[in-house]
Amino acid sequence: MILVTGGAGFIGANFVLDWLAQHHEPVVNLDKLTYAGNLETLASLQGDARHVFVQGDIGDAALVARLLAEHRPRAVVNFAAESHVDRSIHGPEDFIQTNIVGTFHLLEAVRAYWGGLQGTEREAFRLLHVSTDEVYGSLGKDDPAFTETHRYEPNSPYSASKAASDHLVRAYHHTYGLPVLTTNCSNNYGPFHFPEKLIPLMIVNALAGKALPVYGDGMQVRDWLYVKDHCSAIRRVLEAGRLGEVYNVGGWNEKPNIEIVNTVCALLDELRPRADGQRYASQISFVADRPGHDRRYAIDARKLEAELGWKPAETFESGIRKTVQWYLDNPDWVAHVQSGAYREWVGKHYSPA
Ligand code: NAD
Ligand code: DAU
C-alpha cells in the first residue's frame, strides 16, 4: 500500500480517486483537515476498504511512525501543505509549521521506518515530495521556462516555505541516502478546487452574480495544467523516476490571468447564460495587486517527457471546459464549501483512526 499525506485537499484527493480507479493497491490517507481538507470530495470512497482515512498532522511524529509501522507502505506521497499564496501573506506561521517543520518531522519518521526495512522492501521504498514551480521565483517576459536546475528564488512566504521543504528533502537524500523524488509543478485546475484560487473563484463568483476580482493589470502569466495530468505525472515519477532527482511538471500552457478569466466567462456565457442576457465578463473588476506578486511562471517539462515518456492528456481548451462543466454539475459540493457544511462531513462519516 501507499501512504498519501494531504489527500483530502484539491490535488491529493484527485490523486487518491485516480489511484484507486486504476490500482487495487490500498491508500492510507493522512490529512489534518484544515479549511482546505474536504472529505466530501472523497465521498465516492465511502465503504471502500482500500481507502483508510486518518485525521492527523504530518508534524505528529508519533502518529506518522505508528502509521508506517502498522501499514508498512512501499511509498509515501507528500501533498500536505498550506498552499494559498494570499493566506501566506496575511499569516505566514501555519506555512512555516506545516511546510517546513511538518515536512521535517515527516522526513524523520520516514527515515526511521526506511532504516528498519530490509532487502527488496528497502530497495523499492520511495518518498515522493510534491512541490511547486513558485520556488524558482518570477520570470521576465522573454526568459526561458524554468528547468530543474533553475536557481531557487522564492518570493512569498508560501514559496519560501516550499523551497525550504524541497531543500530538506534533497538533504535527506544526500546525507542519509533516503530514496526521495521531488516534483515541481505549475498551476493546477480541475474538479474539487477550493474556490479561493483563481479559476474556481471566478466560476463561483460569476454564477453568484458577484464581482470577479482581477489583481493589478491582470497580465501576470501562469502555466496551467489539468489536475489529472499532474496526478498521472506523479504516478509516472513514482514508478520510474531516478532516485534523488527533481522533475518539473507542466503542460506548456502559459496564459495571462485576464485571458483565463475571459475564457471562463465565455464558457459560462455558452453553458449557463445569464438570465438578463448580459455577459459574465461585465462582472470583471480590477482590484489592488497582490503584494510581491510574481509576474510570470513557465515550466520546461522536457526532462519528464523525454526521460519518463509522460504527456498530459488534456489541452487547456479541453481541461477548462471540463472544469467549468464540473462546477455546473456539482452545485452541492460548491454550496457545502461556501456554507462551511463540508467540515461536518468528518464527524458524520468517519470515526477517529
Ligand atoms: P490544498 O490546500 O488544496 O490541500 C492541502 C491539503 O493538506 C488539505 O487537505 C489540508 O487539510 C492538508 N494539510 C495541511 N496541513 C497539513 C498537515 N500539517 N498535516 C496533514 N495534512 C495537512 O493544496 P493543493 O492545491 O491540493 O496542493 C497540494 C500540494 O501540491 C501542495 O504541497 C502544494 O504546494 C503543491 N502544488 C500545488 C499546486 C496548485 O496549483 N494547487 C501546484 C503545484 C504544487
Ligand atoms: O504555480 C503553482 C502554484 O499555483 C501553487 O504552488 C499554489 O499552491 C497555487 O495556489 C497556485 O498559486 P497562485 O498564486 O499562482 O494561484 P492563485 O489561484 O491564487 O492565483 C493565480 C493568479 O491569479 C495569480 O497571478 C493571482 C491571480 N488572482 C488570484 C485570485 C485568487 C487574481 O487575479 N484574482 C484572485 O482573486
CSV table of C-alpha atoms and ligand atoms in Angstrom, one decimal:
chain,number,residue,atom,x,y,z
A,1,MET,CA,0.0,0.0,0.0
A,2,ILE,CA,1.0,3.7,-0.2
A,3,LEU,CA,0.7,6.5,2.3
A,4,VAL,CA,-0.6,9.7,0.9
A,5,THR,CA,-0.5,12.9,3.0
A,6,GLY,CA,-2.8,15.8,2.3
A,7,GLY,CA,-5.1,13.5,0.4
A,8,ALA,CA,-8.3,15.4,1.3
A,9,GLY,CA,-7.1,18.6,-0.5
A,10,PHE,CA,-7.5,19.5,-4.1
A,11,ILE,CA,-4.6,17.6,-5.8
A,12,GLY,CA,-4.2,14.9,-3.1
A,13,ALA,CA,-7.9,13.9,-3.3
A,14,ASN,CA,-7.8,13.8,-7.1
A,15,PHE,CA,-4.7,11.7,-6.8
A,16,VAL,CA,-6.4,9.2,-4.4
A,17,LEU,CA,-9.5,9.0,-6.5
A,18,ASP,CA,-7.5,8.3,-9.7
A,19,TRP,CA,-5.1,5.9,-7.9
A,20,LEU,CA,-8.0,3.7,-6.6
A,21,ALA,CA,-9.7,3.9,-10.0
A,22,GLN,CA,-6.6,2.4,-11.6
A,23,HIS,CA,-4.9,0.2,-8.9
A,24,HIS,CA,-6.0,-2.3,-6.4
A,25,GLU,CA,-3.3,-1.1,-4.1
A,26,PRO,CA,-4.8,0.5,-0.9
A,27,VAL,CA,-4.1,4.0,0.2
A,28,VAL,CA,-3.7,5.3,3.8
A,29,ASN,CA,-4.7,8.9,3.6
A,30,LEU,CA,-3.3,11.2,6.4
A,31,ASP,CA,-4.8,14.6,6.4
A,32,LYS,CA,-5.1,17.3,9.1
A,33,LEU,CA,-8.4,18.6,7.6
A,34,THR,CA,-7.5,22.2,7.7
A,35,TYR,CA,-10.1,24.5,6.0
A,36,ALA,CA,-8.6,23.1,2.7
A,37,GLY,CA,-9.3,19.5,3.5
A,38,ASN,CA,-12.7,18.2,2.4
A,39,LEU,CA,-13.8,14.6,2.9
A,40,GLU,CA,-16.9,15.2,0.8
A,41,THR,CA,-14.5,15.2,-2.2
A,42,LEU,CA,-13.8,11.5,-1.3
A,43,ALA,CA,-17.4,10.6,-0.6
A,44,SER,CA,-17.4,8.1,-3.5
A,45,LEU,CA,-14.8,6.0,-1.5
A,46,GLN,CA,-17.1,5.7,1.5
A,47,GLY,CA,-17.1,2.0,2.5
A,48,ASP,CA,-14.2,1.2,0.2
A,49,ALA,CA,-11.8,-0.9,2.3
A,50,ARG,CA,-8.9,0.2,0.0
A,51,HIS,CA,-9.1,3.7,1.5
A,52,VAL,CA,-8.1,4.2,5.1
A,53,PHE,CA,-8.5,7.8,6.2
A,54,VAL,CA,-6.7,9.1,9.2
A,55,GLN,CA,-7.1,12.7,10.5
A,56,GLY,CA,-3.8,13.9,11.7
A,57,ASP,CA,-0.8,16.1,11.2
A,58,ILE,CA,2.4,15.3,9.2
A,59,GLY,CA,4.2,17.1,12.1
A,60,ASP,CA,2.9,14.5,14.6
A,61,ALA,CA,6.0,12.2,14.5
A,62,ALA,CA,4.5,9.5,16.8
A,63,LEU,CA,1.4,9.2,14.7
A,64,VAL,CA,3.3,9.0,11.4
A,65,ALA,CA,5.7,6.4,13.0
A,66,ARG,CA,2.6,4.4,14.1
A,67,LEU,CA,1.0,4.5,10.7
A,68,LEU,CA,4.2,3.5,8.9
A,69,ALA,CA,4.8,0.6,11.3
A,70,GLU,CA,1.2,-0.6,11.1
A,71,HIS,CA,0.6,-0.3,7.3
A,72,ARG,CA,4.2,-0.8,6.0
A,73,PRO,CA,3.7,1.3,2.9
A,74,ARG,CA,6.0,0.9,-0.1
A,75,ALA,CA,5.8,4.6,-0.8
A,76,VAL,CA,4.9,7.9,0.8
A,77,VAL,CA,3.5,10.7,-1.4
A,78,ASN,CA,3.6,14.1,0.4
A,79,PHE,CA,0.9,16.6,-0.7
A,80,ALA,CA,0.2,18.0,2.7
A,81,ALA,CA,0.9,21.7,2.8
A,82,GLU,CA,-0.6,25.1,3.3
A,83,SER,CA,-1.0,26.1,-0.4
A,84,HIS,CA,-2.6,29.6,-0.8
A,85,VAL,CA,-0.2,32.5,-1.5
A,86,ASP,CA,-2.6,35.2,-0.3
A,87,ARG,CA,-3.1,33.4,3.0
A,88,SER,CA,0.7,33.2,3.4
A,89,ILE,CA,0.9,36.9,3.0
A,90,HIS,CA,-1.8,37.5,5.7
A,91,GLY,CA,-0.4,34.9,8.1
A,92,PRO,CA,2.8,33.0,7.3
A,93,GLU,CA,3.0,31.0,10.5
A,94,ASP,CA,0.9,27.9,9.5
A,95,PHE,CA,3.0,27.8,6.4
A,96,ILE,CA,6.3,27.6,8.4
A,97,GLN,CA,4.7,25.0,10.7
A,98,THR,CA,3.3,22.6,8.1
A,99,ASN,CA,5.5,23.1,5.1
A,100,ILE,CA,8.9,23.3,6.9
A,101,VAL,CA,8.6,21.9,10.4
A,102,GLY,CA,5.9,19.3,9.4
A,103,THR,CA,8.0,18.2,6.4
A,104,PHE,CA,11.0,17.8,8.7
A,105,HIS,CA,9.1,15.6,11.1
A,106,LEU,CA,7.7,13.5,8.3
A,107,LEU,CA,11.2,13.1,6.9
A,108,GLU,CA,12.5,11.9,10.3
A,109,ALA,CA,9.7,9.4,10.7
A,110,VAL,CA,10.2,8.1,7.2
A,111,ARG,CA,13.9,7.9,7.7
A,112,ALA,CA,13.5,5.8,10.8
A,113,TYR,CA,11.0,3.5,9.1
A,114,TRP,CA,13.1,3.1,5.9
A,115,GLY,CA,16.2,2.4,8.1
A,116,GLY,CA,14.4,-0.6,9.5
A,117,LEU,CA,13.4,-2.1,6.1
A,118,GLN,CA,15.5,-4.9,4.6
A,119,GLY,CA,16.2,-6.3,1.2
A,120,THR,CA,13.7,-5.7,-1.6
A,121,GLU,CA,11.3,-3.8,0.7
A,122,ARG,CA,14.1,-1.3,1.4
A,123,GLU,CA,15.2,-1.1,-2.2
A,124,ALA,CA,11.7,-0.5,-3.5
A,125,PHE,CA,10.7,2.2,-1.0
A,126,ARG,CA,10.2,5.8,-2.2
A,127,LEU,CA,9.2,9.2,-0.7
A,128,LEU,CA,7.8,11.5,-3.3
A,129,HIS,CA,7.6,15.1,-2.3
A,130,VAL,CA,5.1,17.3,-4.3
A,131,SER,CA,6.3,20.8,-4.8
A,132,THR,CA,5.7,23.8,-6.9
A,133,ASP,CA,7.2,26.0,-9.7
A,134,GLU,CA,6.9,29.0,-7.4
A,135,VAL,CA,10.2,28.1,-5.7
A,136,TYR,CA,12.1,29.3,-8.8
A,137,GLY,CA,10.8,32.8,-8.4
A,138,SER,CA,9.5,35.1,-11.2
A,139,LEU,CA,10.4,35.1,-14.9
A,140,GLY,CA,10.8,38.1,-17.2
A,141,LYS,CA,8.7,38.2,-20.4
A,142,ASP,CA,11.3,36.7,-22.7
A,143,ASP,CA,13.1,34.4,-20.2
A,144,PRO,CA,13.2,30.7,-20.9
A,145,ALA,CA,10.9,28.5,-18.9
A,146,PHE,CA,12.1,27.0,-15.6
A,147,THR,CA,14.3,23.9,-15.8
A,148,GLU,CA,15.1,21.7,-12.8
A,149,THR,CA,18.5,23.5,-12.5
A,150,HIS,CA,17.0,27.0,-12.2
A,151,ARG,CA,18.1,28.9,-9.2
A,152,TYR,CA,15.8,28.9,-6.2
A,153,GLU,CA,14.4,32.5,-5.7
A,154,PRO,CA,11.1,32.2,-3.8
A,155,ASN,CA,9.3,35.5,-3.3
A,156,SER,CA,6.3,34.8,-1.0
A,157,PRO,CA,6.2,33.2,2.4
A,158,TYR,CA,4.4,30.3,0.7
A,159,SER,CA,7.1,29.7,-1.9
A,160,ALA,CA,9.9,30.2,0.6
A,161,SER,CA,8.3,27.6,2.9
A,162,LYS,CA,8.0,25.1,-0.1
A,163,ALA,CA,11.6,25.9,-1.1
A,164,ALA,CA,12.8,25.1,2.5
A,165,SER,CA,10.9,21.8,2.3
A,166,ASP,CA,12.5,20.9,-1.0
A,167,HIS,CA,15.9,21.6,0.4
A,168,LEU,CA,15.2,19.3,3.4
A,169,VAL,CA,14.1,16.5,1.1
A,170,ARG,CA,17.2,17.0,-1.0
A,171,ALA,CA,19.4,17.0,2.1
A,172,TYR,CA,17.9,13.7,3.4
A,173,HIS,CA,18.8,12.0,0.1
A,174,HIS,CA,22.4,13.4,0.1
A,175,THR,CA,23.1,12.9,3.8
A,176,TYR,CA,21.1,9.7,4.7
A,177,GLY,CA,20.5,8.2,1.3
A,178,LEU,CA,16.8,8.4,1.7
A,179,PRO,CA,15.2,7.3,-1.6
A,180,VAL,CA,13.3,10.6,-2.5
A,181,LEU,CA,11.8,12.0,-5.6
A,182,THR,CA,10.6,15.6,-6.0
A,183,THR,CA,8.2,17.1,-8.5
A,184,ASN,CA,7.8,20.8,-9.1
A,185,CYS,CA,4.5,21.5,-10.9
A,186,SER,CA,2.9,24.6,-12.4
A,187,ASN,CA,-0.7,25.9,-11.6
A,188,ASN,CA,-3.3,23.1,-11.4
A,189,TYR,CA,-7.0,23.4,-12.2
A,190,GLY,CA,-9.9,21.0,-12.3
A,191,PRO,CA,-12.6,19.4,-10.2
A,192,PHE,CA,-12.7,19.9,-6.4
A,193,HIS,CA,-10.6,23.0,-6.5
A,194,PHE,CA,-11.2,25.2,-3.4
A,195,PRO,CA,-12.9,28.4,-4.5
A,196,GLU,CA,-10.2,30.7,-3.1
A,197,LYS,CA,-7.9,30.1,-6.1
A,198,LEU,CA,-8.3,32.0,-9.4
A,199,ILE,CA,-10.3,29.6,-11.6
A,200,PRO,CA,-12.8,28.2,-9.2
A,201,LEU,CA,-13.3,31.6,-7.5
A,202,MET,CA,-14.1,33.1,-10.9
A,203,ILE,CA,-16.6,30.4,-11.7
A,204,VAL,CA,-18.5,30.5,-8.4
A,205,ASN,CA,-18.5,34.3,-8.2
A,206,ALA,CA,-19.7,34.6,-11.8
A,207,LEU,CA,-22.6,32.3,-11.1
A,208,ALA,CA,-23.5,34.1,-7.9
A,209,GLY,CA,-23.6,37.5,-9.7
A,210,LYS,CA,-20.6,38.7,-7.7
A,211,ALA,CA,-17.5,40.7,-8.9
A,212,LEU,CA,-14.6,38.9,-10.5
A,213,PRO,CA,-11.6,40.4,-8.8
A,214,VAL,CA,-8.5,40.5,-11.1
A,215,TYR,CA,-5.3,41.6,-9.3
A,216,GLY,CA,-3.4,44.5,-10.8
A,217,ASP,CA,-3.4,44.7,-14.6
A,218,GLY,CA,-4.3,41.0,-15.0
A,219,MET,CA,-1.2,40.4,-17.2
A,220,GLN,CA,0.6,38.1,-14.8
A,221,VAL,CA,1.3,34.8,-16.5
A,222,ARG,CA,0.7,31.3,-15.1
A,223,ASP,CA,1.3,28.0,-16.7
A,224,TRP,CA,-1.9,25.8,-16.3
A,225,LEU,CA,-2.1,22.0,-16.0
A,226,TYR,CA,-5.3,20.0,-15.6
A,227,VAL,CA,-5.1,18.3,-12.2
A,228,LYS,CA,-5.5,14.7,-13.5
A,229,ASP,CA,-2.4,15.3,-15.7
A,230,HIS,CA,-0.4,16.3,-12.6
A,231,CYS,CA,-1.6,13.1,-11.0
A,232,SER,CA,-0.5,11.0,-13.9
A,233,ALA,CA,2.9,12.6,-13.8
A,234,ILE,CA,3.2,11.8,-10.1
A,235,ARG,CA,2.3,8.2,-10.7
A,236,ARG,CA,4.9,8.0,-13.5
A,237,VAL,CA,7.7,9.6,-11.4
A,238,LEU,CA,6.8,7.3,-8.5
A,239,GLU,CA,7.0,4.3,-10.9
A,240,ALA,CA,10.2,5.1,-12.8
A,241,GLY,CA,11.8,8.4,-11.5
A,242,ARG,CA,15.5,8.2,-10.7
A,243,LEU,CA,16.3,8.5,-7.0
A,244,GLY,CA,17.2,11.9,-5.7
A,245,GLU,CA,16.0,13.6,-9.0
A,246,VAL,CA,13.7,16.5,-9.5
A,247,TYR,CA,11.1,16.5,-12.2
A,248,ASN,CA,9.3,19.7,-13.4
A,249,VAL,CA,5.7,19.1,-14.4
A,250,GLY,CA,3.8,21.3,-16.8
A,251,GLY,CA,1.7,21.3,-19.9
A,252,TRP,CA,3.2,24.3,-21.9
A,253,ASN,CA,0.1,26.4,-21.3
A,254,GLU,CA,1.2,29.9,-20.4
A,255,LYS,CA,-1.7,32.4,-20.2
A,256,PRO,CA,-2.2,35.8,-18.7
A,257,ASN,CA,-4.8,35.9,-15.9
A,258,ILE,CA,-7.2,38.2,-17.7
A,259,GLU,CA,-7.3,35.7,-20.6
A,260,ILE,CA,-8.2,32.9,-18.1
A,261,VAL,CA,-11.0,35.0,-16.6
A,262,ASN,CA,-12.3,35.9,-20.1
A,263,THR,CA,-12.2,32.2,-21.1
A,264,VAL,CA,-14.2,31.2,-18.0
A,265,CYS,CA,-16.7,33.9,-18.7
A,266,ALA,CA,-17.1,32.9,-22.3
A,267,LEU,CA,-17.7,29.2,-21.4
A,268,LEU,CA,-20.3,30.3,-18.8
A,269,ASP,CA,-22.0,32.5,-21.4
A,270,GLU,CA,-22.3,29.4,-23.6
A,271,LEU,CA,-23.2,26.8,-21.0
A,272,ARG,CA,-25.2,28.8,-18.4
A,273,PRO,CA,-26.1,32.2,-20.0
A,274,ARG,CA,-27.1,35.0,-17.6
A,275,ALA,CA,-30.9,35.4,-17.2
A,276,ASP,CA,-30.6,39.1,-18.1
A,277,GLY,CA,-28.7,38.4,-21.4
A,278,GLN,CA,-25.6,40.3,-20.2
A,279,ARG,CA,-22.1,38.8,-20.5
A,280,TYR,CA,-20.3,37.4,-17.4
A,281,ALA,CA,-17.2,39.4,-18.4
A,282,SER,CA,-19.2,42.6,-17.3
A,283,GLN,CA,-18.6,41.3,-13.7
A,284,ILE,CA,-14.8,41.7,-14.0
A,285,SER,CA,-13.4,44.2,-11.6
A,286,PHE,CA,-9.7,45.2,-11.4
A,287,VAL,CA,-8.5,45.4,-7.8
A,288,ALA,CA,-5.4,46.1,-5.9
A,289,ASP,CA,-2.4,43.9,-6.7
A,290,ARG,CA,-1.1,41.0,-4.5
A,291,PRO,CA,2.0,42.3,-2.6
A,292,GLY,CA,5.2,40.9,-4.2
A,293,HIS,CA,3.1,39.4,-7.0
A,294,ASP,CA,5.3,37.1,-9.2
A,295,ARG,CA,4.9,38.3,-12.8
A,296,ARG,CA,5.4,35.1,-14.8
A,297,TYR,CA,5.9,31.3,-14.2
A,298,ALA,CA,6.6,28.8,-17.0
A,299,ILE,CA,7.6,25.2,-16.7
A,300,ASP,CA,10.0,23.4,-19.0
A,301,ALA,CA,8.8,19.8,-18.7
A,302,ARG,CA,11.2,18.2,-21.2
A,303,LYS,CA,13.1,16.1,-18.7
A,304,LEU,CA,9.9,14.4,-17.6
A,305,GLU,CA,8.7,14.0,-21.2
A,306,ALA,CA,12.0,12.7,-22.5
A,307,GLU,CA,13.1,10.5,-19.6
A,308,LEU,CA,9.8,9.1,-18.5
A,309,GLY,CA,7.6,9.5,-21.6
A,310,TRP,CA,4.9,11.5,-19.7
A,311,LYS,CA,2.5,13.6,-21.7
A,312,PRO,CA,-0.6,15.5,-20.5
A,313,ALA,CA,-3.9,14.1,-21.8
A,314,GLU,CA,-5.8,17.4,-21.8
A,315,THR,CA,-5.2,20.6,-23.7
A,316,PHE,CA,-6.1,23.8,-21.9
A,317,GLU,CA,-9.2,24.1,-24.0
A,318,SER,CA,-10.5,20.6,-23.2
A,319,GLY,CA,-9.5,20.9,-19.5
A,320,ILE,CA,-11.1,24.3,-18.8
A,321,ARG,CA,-14.3,23.2,-20.5
A,322,LYS,CA,-14.4,20.0,-18.3
A,323,THR,CA,-13.7,22.1,-15.2
A,324,VAL,CA,-16.4,24.7,-15.9
A,325,GLN,CA,-18.9,21.9,-16.6
A,326,TRP,CA,-17.9,20.1,-13.4
A,327,TYR,CA,-18.7,23.2,-11.3
A,328,LEU,CA,-22.1,23.5,-13.1
A,329,ASP,CA,-22.8,19.8,-12.4
A,330,ASN,CA,-21.8,19.9,-8.7
A,331,PRO,CA,-23.6,22.7,-7.1
A,332,ASP,CA,-23.9,20.8,-3.8
A,333,TRP,CA,-20.2,20.4,-3.4
A,334,VAL,CA,-19.8,24.2,-4.0
A,335,ALA,CA,-22.7,25.1,-1.7
A,336,HIS,CA,-21.2,23.0,1.2
A,337,VAL,CA,-17.8,24.6,0.8
A,338,GLN,CA,-19.4,28.0,0.8
A,339,SER,CA,-21.6,27.4,3.8
A,340,GLY,CA,-18.9,25.5,5.7
A,341,ALA,CA,-21.1,22.4,5.9
A,342,TYR,CA,-18.3,20.3,4.3
A,343,ARG,CA,-16.5,20.5,7.6
A,344,GLU,CA,-19.2,18.5,9.3
A,345,TRP,CA,-18.6,15.5,7.0
A,346,VAL,CA,-15.8,14.1,9.1
A,347,GLY,CA,-17.9,13.8,12.2
A,348,LYS,CA,-20.8,12.3,10.3
A,349,HIS,CA,-18.9,9.7,8.3
A,350,TYR,CA,-15.6,8.9,9.9
A,351,SER,CA,-14.6,7.8,13.4
A,352,PRO,CA,-11.0,8.7,14.5
A,353,ALA,CA,-8.4,6.0,13.5
B,1,NAD,P1,-4.8,22.2,-0.8
B,1,NAD,O1,-4.5,23.4,0.1
B,1,NAD,O2,-6.0,22.1,-1.6
B,1,NAD,O3,-4.7,20.9,0.1
B,1,NAD,C1,-3.7,20.7,1.1
B,1,NAD,C2,-4.2,19.5,2.0
B,1,NAD,O4,-3.2,19.3,3.0
B,1,NAD,C3,-5.5,19.8,2.7
B,1,NAD,O5,-6.3,18.6,2.6
B,1,NAD,C4,-5.1,20.0,4.2
B,1,NAD,O6,-6.0,19.6,5.1
B,1,NAD,C5,-3.8,19.1,4.3
B,1,NAD,N1,-2.9,19.6,5.3
B,1,NAD,C6,-2.5,20.9,5.6
B,1,NAD,N2,-1.6,20.9,6.6
B,1,NAD,C7,-1.5,19.6,7.0
B,1,NAD,C8,-0.7,18.9,8.0
B,1,NAD,N3,0.1,19.6,8.8
B,1,NAD,N4,-0.7,17.6,8.1
B,1,NAD,C9,-1.5,16.9,7.3
B,1,NAD,N5,-2.3,17.4,6.3
B,1,NAD,C10,-2.3,18.8,6.2
B,1,NAD,O7,-3.5,22.1,-1.7
B,1,NAD,P2,-3.3,21.5,-3.2
B,1,NAD,O8,-3.6,22.6,-4.1
B,1,NAD,O9,-4.0,20.2,-3.3
B,1,NAD,O10,-1.7,21.3,-3.2
B,1,NAD,C11,-1.2,20.0,-2.8
B,1,NAD,C12,0.3,20.1,-2.9
B,1,NAD,O11,0.7,20.4,-4.2
B,1,NAD,C13,1.0,21.2,-2.0
B,1,NAD,O12,2.2,20.7,-1.5
B,1,NAD,C14,1.2,22.3,-3.0
B,1,NAD,O13,2.3,23.1,-2.6
B,1,NAD,C15,1.5,21.6,-4.2
B,1,NAD,N6,1.2,22.2,-5.5
B,1,NAD,C16,0.0,22.8,-5.7
B,1,NAD,C17,-0.3,23.4,-7.0
B,1,NAD,C18,-1.6,24.0,-7.3
B,1,NAD,O14,-1.8,24.7,-8.3
B,1,NAD,N7,-2.6,23.9,-6.4
B,1,NAD,C19,0.7,23.4,-8.0
B,1,NAD,C20,2.0,22.8,-7.7
B,1,NAD,C21,2.2,22.2,-6.5
B,2,DAU,O1,2.4,27.8,-9.5
B,2,DAU,C1,1.9,26.8,-8.7
B,2,DAU,C2,1.1,27.4,-7.5
B,2,DAU,O2,-0.2,27.8,-8.1
B,2,DAU,C3,0.9,26.5,-6.4
B,2,DAU,O3,2.1,26.2,-5.8
B,2,DAU,C4,0.0,27.2,-5.3
B,2,DAU,O4,-0.3,26.3,-4.3
B,2,DAU,C5,-1.3,27.5,-6.0
B,2,DAU,O5,-2.2,28.2,-5.1
B,2,DAU,C6,-1.1,28.4,-7.2
B,2,DAU,O6,-0.5,29.7,-6.8
B,2,DAU,P1,-1.0,31.1,-7.5
B,2,DAU,O7,-0.8,32.2,-6.6
B,2,DAU,O8,-0.5,31.2,-8.9
B,2,DAU,O9,-2.6,30.7,-7.6
B,2,DAU,P2,-3.9,31.6,-7.4
B,2,DAU,O10,-5.0,30.8,-8.0
B,2,DAU,O11,-4.0,32.1,-6.0
B,2,DAU,O12,-3.6,32.8,-8.4
B,2,DAU,C7,-3.4,32.7,-9.8
B,2,DAU,C8,-3.2,34.0,-10.4
B,2,DAU,O13,-4.4,34.8,-10.4
B,2,DAU,C9,-2.2,34.8,-9.6
B,2,DAU,O14,-1.4,35.6,-10.5
B,2,DAU,C10,-3.0,35.8,-8.8
B,2,DAU,C11,-4.2,36.0,-9.6
B,2,DAU,N1,-5.5,36.2,-8.9
B,2,DAU,C12,-5.8,35.3,-7.9
B,2,DAU,C13,-7.0,35.4,-7.2
B,2,DAU,C14,-7.4,34.4,-6.1
B,2,DAU,C15,-6.4,37.2,-9.2
B,2,DAU,O15,-6.1,38.0,-10.1
B,2,DAU,N2,-7.5,37.3,-8.5
B,2,DAU,C16,-7.9,36.5,-7.5
B,2,DAU,O16,-9.0,36.6,-6.9
